[in-house]
Short mmCIF file of C-alpha atoms and ligand atoms in Angstrom, two decimals:
data_model
loop_
_atom_site.label_atom_id
_atom_site.label_comp_id
_atom_site.label_asym_id
_atom_site.label_seq_id
_atom_site.Cartn_x
_atom_site.Cartn_y
_atom_site.Cartn_z
CA UNK A 1287 -87.35 -86.01 135.79
CA UNK A 1288 -87.22 -88.99 133.42
CA UNK A 1289 -91.00 -88.98 133.10
CA UNK A 1290 -91.07 -85.28 132.40
CA UNK A 1291 -88.42 -85.66 129.68
CA UNK A 1292 -90.06 -88.65 128.00
CA UNK A 1293 -93.78 -88.80 128.85
CA UNK A 1294 -95.13 -85.37 129.69
CA UNK A 1295 -95.48 -84.09 126.13
CA UNK A 1296 -99.01 -83.51 124.91
CA UNK A 1297 -100.61 -80.84 122.70
CA UNK A 1298 -102.04 -79.27 125.86
CA UNK A 1299 -99.10 -79.60 128.21
CA UNK A 1300 -100.04 -78.62 131.75
CA UNK A 1301 -97.29 -80.82 133.13
CA UNK A 1302 -94.97 -77.86 133.36
CA UNK A 1303 -93.49 -76.14 136.44
CA UNK A 1304 -91.64 -73.23 134.93
CA UNK A 1305 -92.76 -70.26 132.80
CA UNK A 1306 -92.56 -69.90 128.99
CA UNK A 1307 -89.12 -69.69 127.41
CA UNK A 1308 -87.84 -66.16 127.11
CA UNK A 1309 -86.72 -65.73 123.51
CA UNK A 1310 -83.12 -64.68 122.92
CA UNK A 1311 -84.29 -62.12 120.34
CA UNK A 1312 -86.11 -60.19 123.05
CA UNK A 1313 -82.99 -59.92 125.24
CA UNK A 1314 -81.17 -56.61 124.52
CA UNK A 1315 -77.79 -58.07 123.65
CA UNK A 1316 -74.70 -57.37 121.56
CA UNK A 1317 -73.70 -60.73 120.16
CA UNK A 1318 -70.24 -59.47 119.45
CA UNK A 1319 -69.66 -59.29 123.18
CA UNK A 1320 -70.13 -63.05 123.40
CA UNK A 1321 -67.00 -65.13 124.00
CA UNK A 1322 -66.25 -68.79 124.37
CA UNK A 1323 -63.54 -68.73 127.06
CA UNK A 1324 -62.98 -66.40 129.94
CA UNK A 1325 -61.77 -65.91 133.51
CA UNK A 1326 -64.17 -68.19 135.43
CA UNK A 1327 -62.18 -70.85 137.27
CA UNK A 1328 -64.34 -70.56 140.40
CA UNK A 1329 -67.14 -68.67 138.77
CA UNK A 1330 -67.30 -65.53 136.61
CA UNK A 1331 -66.96 -62.51 138.94
CA UNK A 1332 -69.61 -60.32 137.21
CA UNK A 1333 -72.13 -63.13 137.49
CA UNK A 1334 -71.29 -63.86 141.07
CA UNK A 1335 -71.72 -60.16 141.77
CA UNK A 1336 -75.03 -60.10 139.92
CA UNK A 1337 -76.32 -63.06 141.97
CA UNK A 1338 -75.03 -61.49 145.19
CA UNK A 1339 -76.66 -58.16 144.37
CA UNK A 1340 -79.96 -59.87 143.54
CA UNK A 1341 -80.02 -61.32 147.05
CA UNK A 1342 -78.19 -58.61 148.89
CA UNK A 1343 -75.45 -61.01 150.07
CA UNK A 1344 -71.63 -61.05 149.94
CA UNK A 1345 -70.28 -62.58 146.67
CA UNK A 1346 -68.10 -64.86 148.83
CA UNK A 1347 -71.34 -66.66 149.83
CA UNK A 1348 -72.34 -67.30 146.17
CA UNK A 1349 -71.42 -70.51 144.38
CA UNK A 1350 -72.44 -70.87 140.76
CA UNK A 1351 -74.00 -74.18 139.66
CA UNK A 1352 -75.57 -75.83 136.68
CA UNK A 1353 -79.21 -75.05 137.64
CA UNK A 1354 -80.87 -75.63 140.95
CA UNK A 1355 -80.54 -79.35 140.27
CA UNK A 1356 -76.78 -79.28 140.56
CA UNK A 1357 -77.05 -76.67 143.37
CA UNK A 1358 -79.14 -79.07 145.43
CA UNK A 1359 -76.75 -81.94 144.68
CA UNK A 1360 -73.64 -79.95 145.54
CA UNK A 1361 -75.04 -78.43 148.68
CA UNK A 1362 -76.28 -81.78 150.02
CA UNK A 1363 -73.08 -83.59 149.04
CA UNK A 1364 -70.99 -80.99 150.86
CA UNK A 1365 -73.12 -81.24 154.02
CA UNK A 1366 -74.09 -84.90 154.35
CA UNK A 1367 -71.99 -87.90 155.26
CA UNK A 1368 -73.33 -91.46 154.58
CA UNK A 1369 -75.62 -92.39 157.47
CA UNK A 1370 -76.44 -88.81 158.49
CA UNK A 1371 -80.10 -88.18 159.04
CA UNK A 1372 -81.70 -85.78 156.63
CA UNK A 1373 -85.25 -84.56 157.33
CA UNK A 1374 -87.21 -83.82 154.15
CA UNK A 1375 -90.71 -82.41 153.70
CA UNK A 1376 -93.53 -84.63 152.41
CA UNK A 1377 -94.71 -84.19 149.69
CA UNK A 1378 -91.35 -83.38 148.16
CA UNK A 1379 -89.81 -82.70 144.75
CA UNK A 1380 -88.52 -86.20 143.83
CA UNK A 1381 -84.95 -85.36 142.76
CA UNK A 1382 -84.24 -83.82 146.18
CA UNK A 1383 -85.19 -87.09 147.85
CA UNK A 1384 -83.16 -89.05 145.23
CA UNK A 1385 -79.99 -87.01 145.91
CA UNK A 1386 -80.33 -87.71 149.59
CA UNK A 1387 -80.65 -91.44 148.97
CA UNK A 1388 -77.80 -91.30 146.45
CA UNK A 1389 -75.62 -89.75 149.12
CA UNK A 1390 -76.61 -92.65 151.43
CA UNK A 1391 -78.33 -90.41 153.92
CA UNK A 1392 -80.73 -91.85 156.39
CA UNK A 1393 -83.82 -90.07 155.05
CA UNK A 1394 -86.61 -89.09 157.46
CA UNK A 1395 -89.74 -87.18 156.54
CA UNK A 1396 -92.07 -84.67 158.11
CA UNK A 1397 -95.58 -84.06 156.76
CA UNK A 1398 -97.05 -80.94 155.31
CA UNK A 1399 -100.73 -81.92 155.78
CA UNK A 1400 -103.15 -80.93 153.01
CA UNK A 1401 -105.84 -80.23 155.66
CA UNK A 1402 -103.50 -77.49 157.02
CA UNK A 1403 -103.11 -75.95 153.59
CA UNK A 1404 -99.82 -77.88 153.13
CA UNK A 1405 -98.19 -75.59 155.70
CA UNK A 1406 -95.08 -76.58 157.58
CA UNK A 1407 -95.89 -77.18 161.27
CA UNK A 1408 -92.65 -76.46 163.24
CA UNK A 1409 -93.98 -78.79 166.04
CA UNK A 1410 -93.90 -81.65 163.58
CA UNK A 1411 -90.41 -80.74 162.53
CA UNK A 1412 -89.36 -80.64 166.21
CA UNK A 1413 -90.90 -84.08 166.80
CA UNK A 1414 -89.09 -85.50 163.78
CA UNK A 1415 -85.52 -84.42 164.46
CA UNK A 1416 -82.92 -86.44 166.44
CA UNK A 1417 -79.42 -85.58 167.58
CA UNK A 1418 -78.26 -87.31 164.33
CA UNK A 1419 -80.19 -84.92 162.06
CA UNK A 1420 -77.68 -83.06 159.93
CA UNK A 1421 -79.97 -81.28 157.48
CA UNK A 1422 -83.67 -80.21 157.17
CA UNK A 1423 -84.77 -79.76 153.57
CA UNK A 1424 -87.72 -77.69 152.35
CA UNK A 1425 -88.81 -75.96 149.17
CA UNK A 1426 -90.16 -72.37 149.30
CA UNK A 1427 -92.37 -71.92 147.39
CA UNK A 1428 -93.29 -75.53 147.93
CA UNK A 1429 -93.20 -77.82 144.91
CA UNK A 1430 -95.81 -79.16 144.13
CA UNK A 1431 -98.28 -76.86 145.95
CA UNK A 1432 -96.78 -73.35 145.62
CA UNK A 1433 -97.47 -72.70 149.32
CA UNK A 1434 -95.21 -69.98 150.82
CA UNK A 1435 -93.61 -70.63 154.18
CA UNK A 1436 -93.63 -67.38 156.18
CA UNK A 1437 -90.52 -65.92 157.82
CA UNK A 1438 -91.83 -66.68 161.35
CA UNK A 1439 -91.94 -70.43 160.51
CA UNK A 1440 -88.53 -70.32 158.83
CA UNK A 1441 -87.17 -68.78 162.00
CA UNK A 1442 -88.69 -71.51 164.16
CA UNK A 1443 -87.17 -74.13 161.84
CA UNK A 1444 -83.72 -72.53 162.14
CA UNK A 1445 -84.11 -72.48 165.95
CA UNK A 1446 -84.82 -76.21 165.85
CA UNK A 1447 -81.86 -76.81 163.52
CA UNK A 1448 -79.52 -74.78 165.71
CA UNK A 1449 -80.51 -76.74 168.83
CA UNK A 1450 -79.00 -79.90 167.27
CA UNK A 1451 -76.23 -78.31 165.14
CA UNK A 1452 -78.04 -78.99 161.85
CA UNK A 1453 -78.43 -76.84 158.76
CA UNK A 1454 -81.55 -75.93 156.81
CA UNK A 1455 -81.50 -76.23 152.99
CA UNK A 1456 -84.17 -74.09 151.31
CA UNK A 1457 -84.76 -74.59 147.60
CA UNK A 1458 -86.07 -71.15 146.53
CA UNK A 1459 -86.26 -71.75 142.83
CA UNK A 1460 -89.93 -70.60 142.79
CA UNK A 1461 -89.75 -67.84 145.38
CA UNK A 1462 -89.58 -64.96 142.89
CA UNK A 1463 -92.95 -66.04 141.52
CA UNK A 1464 -94.39 -64.13 144.49
CA UNK A 1465 -94.70 -61.01 142.33
CA UNK A 1466 -95.87 -58.53 145.01
CA UNK A 1467 -93.71 -57.99 148.12
CA UNK A 1468 -91.40 -60.84 147.11
CA UNK A 1469 -89.91 -62.22 150.32
CA UNK A 1470 -86.14 -61.86 150.63
CA UNK A 1471 -84.12 -65.07 150.59
CA UNK A 1472 -84.12 -67.03 153.86
CA UNK A 1473 -80.34 -66.91 153.73
CA UNK A 1474 -80.63 -63.55 155.66
CA UNK A 1475 -82.39 -65.30 158.54
CA UNK A 1476 -79.29 -66.91 160.03
CA UNK A 1477 -76.14 -68.98 159.47
CA UNK A 1478 -78.13 -72.27 159.54
CA UNK A 1479 -79.59 -71.48 156.12
CA UNK A 1480 -78.17 -72.77 152.87
CA UNK A 1481 -80.21 -71.69 149.85
CA UNK A 1482 -80.41 -72.92 146.26
CA UNK A 1483 -82.01 -71.27 143.28
CA UNK A 1484 -81.66 -70.47 139.56
CA UNK A 1485 -83.10 -68.44 136.68
CA UNK A 1486 -84.95 -71.44 135.24
CA UNK A 1487 -88.44 -71.52 136.64
CA UNK A 1488 -89.55 -67.93 137.11
CA UNK A 1489 -87.50 -66.23 134.39
CA UNK A 1490 -87.80 -68.57 131.41
CA UNK A 1491 -84.11 -69.00 130.67
CA UNK A 1492 -83.61 -72.61 131.75
CA UNK A 1493 -81.21 -73.19 128.89
CA UNK A 1494 -78.63 -70.97 130.53
CA UNK A 1495 -78.49 -73.35 133.49
CA UNK A 1496 -77.75 -70.34 135.66
CA UNK A 1497 -78.11 -71.77 139.18
CA UNK A 1498 -76.51 -70.96 142.52
CA UNK A 1499 -76.01 -71.81 146.13
CA UNK A 1500 -75.93 -69.29 148.99
CA UNK A 1501 -73.81 -70.62 151.82
CA UNK A 1502 -71.53 -69.32 154.60
CA UNK A 1503 -68.01 -68.67 153.13
CA UNK A 1504 -66.36 -71.82 154.50
CA UNK A 1505 -69.17 -74.07 153.26
CA UNK A 1506 -69.27 -72.14 149.96
CA UNK A 1507 -65.60 -72.83 149.44
CA UNK A 1508 -66.06 -76.52 150.24
CA UNK A 1509 -68.86 -76.67 147.64
CA UNK A 1510 -66.67 -74.95 145.02
CA UNK A 1511 -63.92 -77.53 145.67
CA UNK A 1512 -66.45 -80.33 145.37
CA UNK A 1513 -67.65 -78.93 142.06
CA UNK A 1514 -64.05 -79.31 140.79
CA UNK A 1515 -65.05 -83.02 140.51
CA UNK A 1516 -68.23 -82.43 138.56
CA UNK A 1517 -68.19 -79.40 136.21
CA UNK A 1518 -64.59 -78.14 136.72
CA UNK A 1519 -65.55 -74.71 135.27
CA UNK A 1520 -68.90 -73.29 134.27
CA UNK A 1521 -69.87 -72.73 130.61
CA UNK A 1522 -68.54 -69.23 129.89
CA UNK A 1523 -71.00 -68.12 127.16
CA UNK A 1524 -73.80 -69.16 129.51
CA UNK A 1525 -72.33 -67.00 132.26
CA UNK A 1526 -72.06 -64.02 129.89
CA UNK A 1527 -75.71 -64.42 128.87
CA UNK A 1528 -76.73 -64.91 132.47
CA UNK A 1529 -75.14 -61.56 133.41
CA UNK A 1530 -77.23 -59.96 130.65
CA UNK A 1531 -80.35 -61.75 131.91
CA UNK A 1532 -79.71 -60.31 135.39
CA UNK A 1533 -79.41 -56.83 133.86
CA UNK A 1534 -82.91 -57.25 132.40
CA UNK A 1535 -84.45 -59.34 135.10
CA UNK A 1536 -87.55 -57.18 135.34
CA UNK A 1537 -88.20 -57.67 131.60
CA UNK A 1538 -87.96 -61.44 131.98
CA UNK A 1539 -90.06 -61.44 135.09
CA UNK A 1540 -92.85 -59.20 133.81
CA UNK A 1541 -93.25 -61.16 130.59
CA UNK A 1542 -93.84 -64.33 132.62
CA UNK A 1543 -95.94 -62.61 135.21
CA UNK A 1544 -98.54 -61.58 132.60
CA UNK A 1545 -98.99 -65.18 131.52
CA UNK A 1546 -98.97 -66.61 135.10
CA UNK A 1547 -101.60 -64.12 136.28
CA UNK A 1548 -103.86 -64.67 133.31
CA UNK A 1549 -103.58 -68.43 133.77
CA UNK A 1550 -104.33 -68.13 137.49
CA UNK A 1551 -107.57 -66.32 136.79
CA UNK A 1552 -108.64 -69.15 134.50
CA UNK A 1553 -107.58 -71.71 137.10
CA UNK A 1554 -109.71 -70.04 139.82
CA UNK A 1555 -112.76 -70.06 137.67
CA UNK A 1556 -112.11 -73.66 136.66
CA UNK A 1557 -111.63 -74.92 140.22
CA UNK A 1558 -114.80 -73.17 141.35
CA UNK A 1559 -116.80 -75.29 138.92
CA UNK A 1560 -115.29 -78.67 139.81
CA UNK A 1561 -117.06 -81.12 142.08
CA UNK A 1562 -114.70 -84.08 141.73
CA UNK A 1563 -111.45 -82.29 142.50
CA UNK A 1564 -110.37 -80.08 145.38
CA UNK A 1565 -107.37 -77.82 145.69
CA UNK A 1566 -105.53 -75.54 148.06
CA UNK A 1567 -105.23 -72.33 146.09
CA UNK A 1568 -102.40 -69.84 146.46
CA UNK A 1569 -101.97 -66.24 145.21
CA UNK A 1570 -98.61 -67.03 143.69
CA UNK A 1571 -96.49 -69.63 142.04
CA UNK A 1572 -96.61 -71.63 138.84
CA UNK A 1573 -98.24 -74.80 140.06
CA UNK A 1574 -101.26 -76.08 141.92
CA UNK A 1575 -101.76 -79.63 143.34
CA UNK A 1576 -105.38 -80.67 143.24
CA UNK A 1577 -106.80 -83.90 144.60
CA UNK A 1578 -109.14 -86.18 142.73
CA UNK A 1579 -111.80 -86.87 145.31
CA UNK A 1580 -112.60 -90.25 143.74
CA UNK A 1581 -109.18 -91.78 144.46
CA UNK A 1582 -106.11 -92.72 142.39
CA UNK A 1583 -105.56 -90.15 139.62
CA UNK A 1584 -103.46 -92.30 137.28
CA UNK A 1585 -106.28 -93.86 135.24
CA UNK A 1586 -107.80 -90.37 134.83
CA UNK A 1587 -104.48 -88.87 133.78
CA UNK A 1588 -103.90 -91.72 131.28
CA UNK A 1589 -107.37 -91.15 129.75
CA UNK A 1590 -106.76 -87.43 129.67
CA UNK A 1591 -103.58 -87.94 127.75
CA UNK A 1592 -104.77 -90.55 125.27
CA UNK A 1593 -108.25 -89.17 124.59
CA UNK A 1594 -107.81 -85.45 125.20
CA UNK A 1595 -104.14 -84.90 124.31
CA UNK A 1596 -103.61 -83.12 127.67
CA UNK A 1597 -100.96 -83.86 130.29
CA UNK A 1598 -100.48 -83.04 133.98
CA UNK A 1599 -97.90 -84.46 136.42
CA UNK A 1600 -99.18 -87.52 138.29
CA UNK A 1601 -99.16 -87.07 142.08
CA UNK A 1602 -97.36 -90.44 142.47
CA UNK A 1603 -94.15 -88.56 141.67
CA UNK A 1604 -94.82 -86.69 144.93
CA UNK A 1605 -95.87 -89.87 146.71
CA UNK A 1606 -99.50 -88.72 146.57
CA UNK A 1607 -101.27 -90.77 143.85
CA UNK A 1608 -104.65 -89.12 144.39
CA UNK A 1609 -103.24 -85.78 143.35
CA UNK A 1610 -101.89 -84.21 140.15
CA UNK A 1611 -99.92 -81.10 139.47
CA UNK A 1612 -101.08 -78.40 137.02
CA UNK A 1613 -98.55 -75.91 135.73
CA UNK A 1614 -99.21 -72.28 134.75
CA UNK A 1615 -97.28 -69.61 132.91
CA UNK A 1616 -96.51 -71.03 129.50
CA UNK A 1617 -99.28 -70.03 127.09
CA UNK A 1618 -102.71 -68.82 128.22
CA UNK A 1619 -104.59 -70.07 125.13
CA UNK A 1620 -103.12 -73.56 125.61
CA UNK A 1621 -103.87 -73.40 129.35
CA UNK A 1622 -107.48 -72.45 128.75
CA UNK A 1623 -108.00 -75.29 126.29
CA UNK A 1624 -106.14 -77.71 128.63
CA UNK A 1625 -108.56 -76.84 131.46
CA UNK A 1626 -111.50 -77.32 129.13
CA UNK A 1627 -110.27 -80.76 128.26
CA UNK A 1628 -109.65 -81.68 131.91
CA UNK A 1629 -113.21 -80.67 132.61
CA UNK A 1630 -114.52 -82.73 129.69
CA UNK A 1631 -112.44 -85.74 130.82
CA UNK A 1632 -113.83 -85.41 134.35
CA UNK A 1633 -117.37 -85.31 133.01
CA UNK A 1634 -116.79 -88.34 130.81
CA UNK A 1635 -115.35 -90.32 133.68
CA UNK A 1636 -117.28 -89.11 136.66
CA UNK A 1637 -120.28 -87.29 135.21
CA UNK A 1638 -119.65 -83.92 136.93
CA UNK A 1639 -120.78 -80.53 135.59
CA UNK A 1640 -118.82 -79.28 132.60
CA UNK A 1641 -116.70 -76.15 133.03
C1 LIG B 2524 -88.05 -77.57 143.67
C2 LIG B 2524 -87.19 -77.66 142.48
N1 LIG B 2524 -85.82 -77.52 142.55
C3 LIG B 2524 -85.04 -77.60 141.50
C4 LIG B 2524 -85.56 -77.85 140.23
C5 LIG B 2524 -84.64 -77.93 139.08
O1 LIG B 2524 -84.29 -76.65 138.68
P1 LIG B 2524 -83.28 -76.25 137.61
O2 LIG B 2524 -83.97 -76.29 136.28
O3 LIG B 2524 -82.77 -74.88 137.99
O4 LIG B 2524 -82.15 -77.27 137.66
C6 LIG B 2524 -86.94 -77.99 140.08
C7 LIG B 2524 -87.50 -78.32 138.73
O5 LIG B 2524 -88.64 -78.67 138.56
C8 LIG B 2524 -87.77 -77.92 141.19
O6 LIG B 2524 -89.10 -78.06 141.10
#
């Protein structure tokens, strides 16, 4: 997070994970309806209803939070006691790991092997649990690879969790980037599931910090009470704007979709022409996680940034230093030129064919 706030900027910034900002002026909105304070002590009812309707769940199961970041923190803090075992996928989104360490969990990992297309193997999850495992944590879509975990695998994971009285936390912040036949939230698959998400990555309104947790009512209430310590009440104007965003969600989604899909076409073509990188490609999502076949990617990424003004996220942030993450969905012209520059940098360093 610190790196992305301070070091990711370049003219050709492919170190993103979310889509382009949705401009306020394109949101049909009556500014006079905006207010500073309102009735939102444990969340603003119209927003909770909008989130609940989006997922087809009871509003009692919805807890508002400041983005998925706070959602992950609150959910884990409400579930984990110091010393509890928490089983987290590898590779993982760094801040999820950091929250678990911060909460003094005993962090265990299970691998999503690249050679299996980064898929979760429930057998590996079963091998990795112990009677002390309190929580299994995954992202779906997976950050950094955008791989989708199918319902059958999620069901197997919940069976495993149930057998030891554990819960399954699924961060679904990228799930709606599956534009066709978008899978429903895993929250519907059983009471073991706790889900986090937000409007930041797929809808382009990160500034609203509209995030949420889906949890069974008793856990949801515990999380709300815990949040009394952190945020006390949400930011009311943000809640009002978030309700409007939900009313126009298709508009937000389609705008981003056009860019993501155009970028993905360019990415496919680019990857086809590369001999020094390999990647598991997906049909959805805003990121891809290629591997540099020559080894550690850091010197290459440094060169790319200093000589070609182009940035990507180093794989070391996902504990995989031979990889790097490319983000789509911001600006297709910039993306095209960024890919060009990556190709030129690869040619300069490794002498491969230019794209
Ligand atoms: C898997 C995952 N969860 C959560 C977040 C943070 O989301 P938000 O901006 O909603 O706090 C990110 C941001 O990159 C992410 O990749």
